[in-house]
Tab-separated table of C-alpha atoms in Angstrom:
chain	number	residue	atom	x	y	z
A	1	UNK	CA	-5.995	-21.419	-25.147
A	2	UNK	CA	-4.967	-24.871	-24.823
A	3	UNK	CA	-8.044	-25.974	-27.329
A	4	UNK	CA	-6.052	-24.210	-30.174
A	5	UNK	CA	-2.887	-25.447	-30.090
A	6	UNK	CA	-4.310	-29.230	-29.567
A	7	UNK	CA	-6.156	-28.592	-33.011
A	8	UNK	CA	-3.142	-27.407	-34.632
A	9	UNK	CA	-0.686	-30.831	-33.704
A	10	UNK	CA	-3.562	-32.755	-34.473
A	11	UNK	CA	-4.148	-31.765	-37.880
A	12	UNK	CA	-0.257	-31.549	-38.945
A	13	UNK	CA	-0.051	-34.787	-37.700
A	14	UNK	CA	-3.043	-36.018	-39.971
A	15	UNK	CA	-1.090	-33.853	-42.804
A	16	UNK	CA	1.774	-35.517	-42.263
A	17	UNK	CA	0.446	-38.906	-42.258
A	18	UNK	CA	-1.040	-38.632	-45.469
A	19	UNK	CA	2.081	-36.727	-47.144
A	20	UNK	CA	4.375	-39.802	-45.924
A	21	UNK	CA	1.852	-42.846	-45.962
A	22	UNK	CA	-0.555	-41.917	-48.696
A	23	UNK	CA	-4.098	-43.101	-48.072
A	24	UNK	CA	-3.550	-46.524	-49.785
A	25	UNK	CA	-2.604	-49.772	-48.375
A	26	UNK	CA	0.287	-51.713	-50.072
A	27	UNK	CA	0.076	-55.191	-49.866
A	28	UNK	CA	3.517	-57.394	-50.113
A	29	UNK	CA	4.041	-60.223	-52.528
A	30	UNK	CA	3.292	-62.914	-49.683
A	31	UNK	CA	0.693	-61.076	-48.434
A	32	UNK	CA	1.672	-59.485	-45.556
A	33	UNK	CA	1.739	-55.889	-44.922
A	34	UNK	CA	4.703	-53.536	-45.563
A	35	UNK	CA	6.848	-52.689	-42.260
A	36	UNK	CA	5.669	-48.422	-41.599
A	37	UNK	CA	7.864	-47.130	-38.552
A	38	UNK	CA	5.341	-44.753	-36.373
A	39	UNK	CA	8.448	-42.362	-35.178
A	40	UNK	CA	8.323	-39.601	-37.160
A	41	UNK	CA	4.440	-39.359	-36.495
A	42	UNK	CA	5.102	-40.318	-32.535
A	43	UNK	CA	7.727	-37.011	-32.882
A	44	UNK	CA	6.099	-34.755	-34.481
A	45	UNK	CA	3.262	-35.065	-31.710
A	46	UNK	CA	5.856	-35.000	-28.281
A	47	UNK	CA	7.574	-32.084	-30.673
A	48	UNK	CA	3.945	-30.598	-30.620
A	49	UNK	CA	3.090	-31.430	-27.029
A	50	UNK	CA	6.395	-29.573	-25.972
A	51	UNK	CA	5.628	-26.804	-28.048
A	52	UNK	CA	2.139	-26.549	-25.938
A	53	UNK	CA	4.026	-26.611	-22.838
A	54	UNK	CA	6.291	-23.823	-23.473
A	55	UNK	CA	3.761	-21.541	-25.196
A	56	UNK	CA	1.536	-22.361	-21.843
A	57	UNK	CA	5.124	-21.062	-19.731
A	58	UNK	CA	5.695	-18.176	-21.566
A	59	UNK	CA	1.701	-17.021	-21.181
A	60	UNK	CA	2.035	-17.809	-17.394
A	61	UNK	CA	5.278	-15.398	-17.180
A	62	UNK	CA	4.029	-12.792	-19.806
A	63	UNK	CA	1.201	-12.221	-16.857
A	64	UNK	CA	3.331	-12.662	-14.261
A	65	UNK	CA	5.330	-9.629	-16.190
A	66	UNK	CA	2.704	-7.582	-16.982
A	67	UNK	CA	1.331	-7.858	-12.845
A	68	UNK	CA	4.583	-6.770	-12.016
A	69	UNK	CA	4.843	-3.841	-14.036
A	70	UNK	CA	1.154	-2.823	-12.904
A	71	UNK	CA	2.389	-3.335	-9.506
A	72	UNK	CA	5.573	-1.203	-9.568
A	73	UNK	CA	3.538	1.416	-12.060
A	74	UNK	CA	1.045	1.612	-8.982
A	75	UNK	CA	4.302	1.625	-6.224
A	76	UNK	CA	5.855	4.304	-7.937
A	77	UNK	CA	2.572	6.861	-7.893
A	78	UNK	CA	2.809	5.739	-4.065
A	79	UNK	CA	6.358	7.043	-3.817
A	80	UNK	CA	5.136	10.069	-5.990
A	81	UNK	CA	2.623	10.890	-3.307
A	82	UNK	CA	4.366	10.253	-0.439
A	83	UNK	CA	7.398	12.074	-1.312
A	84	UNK	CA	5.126	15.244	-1.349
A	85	UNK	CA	4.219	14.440	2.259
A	86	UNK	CA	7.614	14.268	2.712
A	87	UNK	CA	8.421	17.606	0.957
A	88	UNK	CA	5.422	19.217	2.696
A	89	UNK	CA	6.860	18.155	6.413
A	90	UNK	CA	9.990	19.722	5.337
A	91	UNK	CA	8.609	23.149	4.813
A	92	UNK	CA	6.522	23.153	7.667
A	93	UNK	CA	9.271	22.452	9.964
A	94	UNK	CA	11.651	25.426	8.102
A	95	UNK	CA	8.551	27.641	8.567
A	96	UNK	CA	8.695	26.241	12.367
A	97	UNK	CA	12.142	26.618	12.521
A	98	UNK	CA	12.347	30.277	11.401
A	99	UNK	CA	9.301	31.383	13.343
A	100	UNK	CA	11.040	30.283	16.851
A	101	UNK	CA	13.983	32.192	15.598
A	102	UNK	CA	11.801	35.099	15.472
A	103	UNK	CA	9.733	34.756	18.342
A	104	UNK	CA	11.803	37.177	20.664
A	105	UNK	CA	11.195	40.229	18.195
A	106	UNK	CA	7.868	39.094	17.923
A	107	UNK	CA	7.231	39.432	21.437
A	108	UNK	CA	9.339	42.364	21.576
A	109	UNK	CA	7.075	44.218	19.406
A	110	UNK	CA	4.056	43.350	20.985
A	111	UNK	CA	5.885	44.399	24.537
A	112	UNK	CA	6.325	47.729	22.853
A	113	UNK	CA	3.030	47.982	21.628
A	114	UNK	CA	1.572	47.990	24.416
A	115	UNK	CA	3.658	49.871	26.536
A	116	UNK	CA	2.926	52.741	23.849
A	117	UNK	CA	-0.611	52.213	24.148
A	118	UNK	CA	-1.377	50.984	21.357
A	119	UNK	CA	-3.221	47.696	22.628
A	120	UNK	CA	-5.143	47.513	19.187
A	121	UNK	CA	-2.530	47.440	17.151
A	122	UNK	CA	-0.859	44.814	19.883
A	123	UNK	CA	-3.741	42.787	19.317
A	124	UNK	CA	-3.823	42.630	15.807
A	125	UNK	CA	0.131	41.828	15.979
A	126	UNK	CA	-0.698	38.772	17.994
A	127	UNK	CA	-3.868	37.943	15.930
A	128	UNK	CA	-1.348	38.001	13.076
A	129	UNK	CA	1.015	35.580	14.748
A	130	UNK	CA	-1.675	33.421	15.424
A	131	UNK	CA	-2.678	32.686	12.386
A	132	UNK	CA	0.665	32.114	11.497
A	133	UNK	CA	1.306	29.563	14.296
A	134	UNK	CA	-1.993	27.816	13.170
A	135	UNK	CA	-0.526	27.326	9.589
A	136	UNK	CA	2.387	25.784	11.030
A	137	UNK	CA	0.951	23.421	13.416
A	138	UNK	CA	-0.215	19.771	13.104
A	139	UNK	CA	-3.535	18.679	13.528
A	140	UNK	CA	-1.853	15.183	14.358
A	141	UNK	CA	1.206	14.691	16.833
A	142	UNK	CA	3.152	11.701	16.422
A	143	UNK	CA	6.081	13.037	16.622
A	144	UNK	CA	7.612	12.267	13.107
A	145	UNK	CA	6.725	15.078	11.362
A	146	UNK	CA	6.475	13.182	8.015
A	147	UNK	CA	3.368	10.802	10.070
A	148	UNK	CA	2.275	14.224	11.494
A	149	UNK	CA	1.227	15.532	7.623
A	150	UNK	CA	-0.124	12.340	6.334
A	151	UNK	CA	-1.750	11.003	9.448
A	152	UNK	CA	-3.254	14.573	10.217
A	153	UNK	CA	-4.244	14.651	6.185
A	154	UNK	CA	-6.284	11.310	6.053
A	155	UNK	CA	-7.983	11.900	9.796
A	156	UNK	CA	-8.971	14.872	8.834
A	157	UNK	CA	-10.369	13.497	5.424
A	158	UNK	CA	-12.429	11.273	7.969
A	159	UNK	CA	-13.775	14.149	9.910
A	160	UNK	CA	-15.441	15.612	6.762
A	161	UNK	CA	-17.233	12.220	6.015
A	162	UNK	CA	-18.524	12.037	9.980
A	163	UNK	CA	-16.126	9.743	11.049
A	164	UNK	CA	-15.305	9.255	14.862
A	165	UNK	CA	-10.844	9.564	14.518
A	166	UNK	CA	-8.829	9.097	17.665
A	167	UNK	CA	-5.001	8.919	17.594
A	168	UNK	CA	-2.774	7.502	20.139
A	169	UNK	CA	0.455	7.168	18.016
A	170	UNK	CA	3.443	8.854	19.256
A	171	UNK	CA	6.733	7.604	18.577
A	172	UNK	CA	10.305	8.413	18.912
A	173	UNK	CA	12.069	10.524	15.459
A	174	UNK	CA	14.225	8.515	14.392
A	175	UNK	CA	13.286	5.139	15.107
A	176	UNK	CA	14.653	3.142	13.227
A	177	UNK	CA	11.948	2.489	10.459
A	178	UNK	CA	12.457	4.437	7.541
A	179	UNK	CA	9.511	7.683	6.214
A	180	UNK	CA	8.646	6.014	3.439
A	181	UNK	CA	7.870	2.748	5.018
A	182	UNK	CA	5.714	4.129	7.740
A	183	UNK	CA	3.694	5.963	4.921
A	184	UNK	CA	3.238	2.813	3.090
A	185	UNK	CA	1.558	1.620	6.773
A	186	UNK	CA	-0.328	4.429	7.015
A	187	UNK	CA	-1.857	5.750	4.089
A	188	UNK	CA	-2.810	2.385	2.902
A	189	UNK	CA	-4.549	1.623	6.034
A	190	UNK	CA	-6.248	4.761	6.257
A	191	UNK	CA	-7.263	4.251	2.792
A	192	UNK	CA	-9.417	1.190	3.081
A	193	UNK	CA	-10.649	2.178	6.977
A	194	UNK	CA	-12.052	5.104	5.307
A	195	UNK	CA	-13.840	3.451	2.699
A	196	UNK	CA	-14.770	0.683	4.767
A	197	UNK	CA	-16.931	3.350	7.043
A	198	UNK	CA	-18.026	5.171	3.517
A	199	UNK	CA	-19.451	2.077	2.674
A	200	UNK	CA	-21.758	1.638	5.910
A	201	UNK	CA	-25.231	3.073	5.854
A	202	UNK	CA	-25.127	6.981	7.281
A	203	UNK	CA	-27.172	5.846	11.051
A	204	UNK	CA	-24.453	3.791	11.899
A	205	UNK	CA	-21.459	5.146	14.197
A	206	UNK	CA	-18.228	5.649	12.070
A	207	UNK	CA	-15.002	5.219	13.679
A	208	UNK	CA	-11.447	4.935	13.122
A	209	UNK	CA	-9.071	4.810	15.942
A	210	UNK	CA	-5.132	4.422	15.406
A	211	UNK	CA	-2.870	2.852	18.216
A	212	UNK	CA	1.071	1.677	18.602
A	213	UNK	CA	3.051	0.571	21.528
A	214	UNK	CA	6.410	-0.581	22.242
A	215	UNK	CA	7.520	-3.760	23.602
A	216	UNK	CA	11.170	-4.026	23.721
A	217	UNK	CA	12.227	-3.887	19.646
A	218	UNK	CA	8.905	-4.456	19.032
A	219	UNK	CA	6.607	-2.165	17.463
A	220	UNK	CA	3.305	-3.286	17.397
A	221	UNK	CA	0.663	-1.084	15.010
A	222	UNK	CA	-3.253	-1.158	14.940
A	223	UNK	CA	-5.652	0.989	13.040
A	224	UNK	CA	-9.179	-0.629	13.623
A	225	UNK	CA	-12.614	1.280	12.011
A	226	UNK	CA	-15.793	0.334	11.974
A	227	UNK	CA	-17.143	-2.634	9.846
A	228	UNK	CA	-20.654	-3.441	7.963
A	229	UNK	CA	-19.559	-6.723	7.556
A	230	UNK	CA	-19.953	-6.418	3.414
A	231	UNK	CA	-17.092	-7.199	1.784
A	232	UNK	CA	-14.012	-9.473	1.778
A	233	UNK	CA	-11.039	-9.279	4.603
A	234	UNK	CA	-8.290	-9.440	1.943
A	235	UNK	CA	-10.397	-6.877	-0.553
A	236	UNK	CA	-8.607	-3.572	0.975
A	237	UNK	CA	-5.744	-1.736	-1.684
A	238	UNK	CA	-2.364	-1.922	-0.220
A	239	UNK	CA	-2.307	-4.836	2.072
A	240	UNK	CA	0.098	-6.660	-0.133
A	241	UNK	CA	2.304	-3.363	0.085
A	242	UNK	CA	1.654	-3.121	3.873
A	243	UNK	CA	2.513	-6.739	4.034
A	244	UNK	CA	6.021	-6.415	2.469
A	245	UNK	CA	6.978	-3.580	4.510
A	246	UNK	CA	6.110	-6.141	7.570
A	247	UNK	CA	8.536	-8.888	6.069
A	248	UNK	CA	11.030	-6.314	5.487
A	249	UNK	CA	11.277	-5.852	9.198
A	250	UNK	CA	11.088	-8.968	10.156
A	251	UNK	CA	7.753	-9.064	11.125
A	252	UNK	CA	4.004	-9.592	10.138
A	253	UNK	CA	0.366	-8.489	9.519
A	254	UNK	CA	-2.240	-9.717	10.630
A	255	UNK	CA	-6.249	-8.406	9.802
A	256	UNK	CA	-9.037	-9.771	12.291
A	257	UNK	CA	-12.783	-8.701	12.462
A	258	UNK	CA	-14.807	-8.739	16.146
A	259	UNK	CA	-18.205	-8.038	15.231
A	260	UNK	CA	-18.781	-5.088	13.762
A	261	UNK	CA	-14.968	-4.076	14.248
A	262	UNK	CA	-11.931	-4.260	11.567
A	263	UNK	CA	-8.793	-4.390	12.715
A	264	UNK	CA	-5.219	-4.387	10.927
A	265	UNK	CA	-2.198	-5.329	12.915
A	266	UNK	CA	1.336	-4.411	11.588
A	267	UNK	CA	4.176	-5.521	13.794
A	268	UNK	CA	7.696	-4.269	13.523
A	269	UNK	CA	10.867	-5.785	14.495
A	270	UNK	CA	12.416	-2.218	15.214
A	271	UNK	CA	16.572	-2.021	13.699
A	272	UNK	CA	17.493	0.184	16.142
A	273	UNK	CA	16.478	0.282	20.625
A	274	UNK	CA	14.019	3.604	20.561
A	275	UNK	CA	12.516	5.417	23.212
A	276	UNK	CA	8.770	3.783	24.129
A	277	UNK	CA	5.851	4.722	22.161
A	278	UNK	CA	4.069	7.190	24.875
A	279	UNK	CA	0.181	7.109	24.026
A	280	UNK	CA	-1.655	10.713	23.399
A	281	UNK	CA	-5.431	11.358	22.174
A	282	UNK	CA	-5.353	13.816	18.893
């Protein structure tokens, strides 16, 4: 890039010399030589070496601008994908919500059921509302029903790929940090702890195990997996993205490896006193 430009000053300044000076020397009548002033030619060069400069600028921010719009093209099919989390939360908690509404017919028609005698019919009532229950329920319980959809969706992605999950993540709704933001945490984490234990050899033992705790306003989060040790620290998707939401509030990341161990630390300087974080195995 910089070879190019170099080139170019060098030869308009050899064009130039020769358009000005000629290529004949010019002897005065007491021999000395005629008086040539070197500042157009010393110009045209700082003109040229100024020129580099800013052509070198504008390269620097054309990438800076085109990393940028990759990053926010990339952040905006995050917000895409979380918002259906989002959207899917919703209906499962109108779903929840109308069933409780329900439940005393429910069980008012089962009461009559069997009080008629009709036990299998009764039972198929209740198998009914079972299945029903089950489509409502989370596999994950944090609490935030948002985290419940997303958390249970990516654990349970693990589970078909023979990975050991255990959650112990519950936390006050609302606390303070906003949907989107713990999504950000979550599904980017779970992301690269699932490919990190994709990428181990299948007679190892797969693992990913998902903590937080409370410490005054502090929320401390740590999703650890299991490691091969292949691989950079800093090569996971999303850290940057994890990493802002950190600075937003005020507080940090942090990765570490112990072993054969990964673990990512997100802590949270929490807007708002919430209840503790209570701990519960999913």
């Amino acid at each position: 890039m910089i070879l190019i430009p170099t080139l170019l000053i060098f030869l308009a300044s050899e064009y130039i010399s020769l358009n000005i000076y000629g290529d004949t020397i010019t002897i005065e009548a007491d021999g000395s030589l005629p008086s040539i002033s070197p500042f157009p030619i010393l110009f045209i060069q700082i003109l040229g070496i100024a020129s580099l400069f800013c052509i070198m600028f504008s390269y620097k921010k054309l990438m800076e601008s085109f990393k940028l719009s990759r990053e926010l093209s990339l952040l905006e099919l995050e917000k895409h994908s979380l918002n259906q989390y989002v959207e899917e939360a919703k209906i499962r908690y109108e779903k929840t919500k109308s069933f409780r509404h329900d439940v005393k017919n429910h069980i008012s028609i089962v009461k009559e059921l069997v009080q008629n005698g009709n036990i299998d019919a009764a039972l198929k009532y209740m198998s009914d509302m079972e299945n029903l229950t089950a489509d409502m329920s989370f596999p994950v319980s944090t609490n935030n029903p948002v985290l419940d959809i997303l958390i249970g969706n990516k654990l349970g992605i693990a589970k078909n790929n023979q990975i050991v999950v255990q959650c112990s993540f519950i936390a006050s709704y609302p606390c303070g940090i906003a949907d989107i933001d713990f999504c950000i945490i979550f599904s980017n984490a779970l992301d690269n702890a699932i490919s990190a234990c994709n990428r181990m050899n299948h007679d190892e033992q797969k693992y990913i195990h998902v903590t937080g705790k409370v410490q005054g306003d502090f929320l401390l989060i740590e999703i650890s997996n299991s490691y091969s040790g292949r691989g950079s620290l800093r090569s996971g998707t999303g850290l940057a993205n994890i990493k802002a939401v950190a600075e937003k509030y005020h507080g940090a990341m942090e990765v570490r490896t112990d072993g054969e161990k990964f673990t990512l630390s997100v802590l949270l300087i929490i807007p708002q006193q919430s209840e503790s974080i209570s701990q519960q195995v999913c």
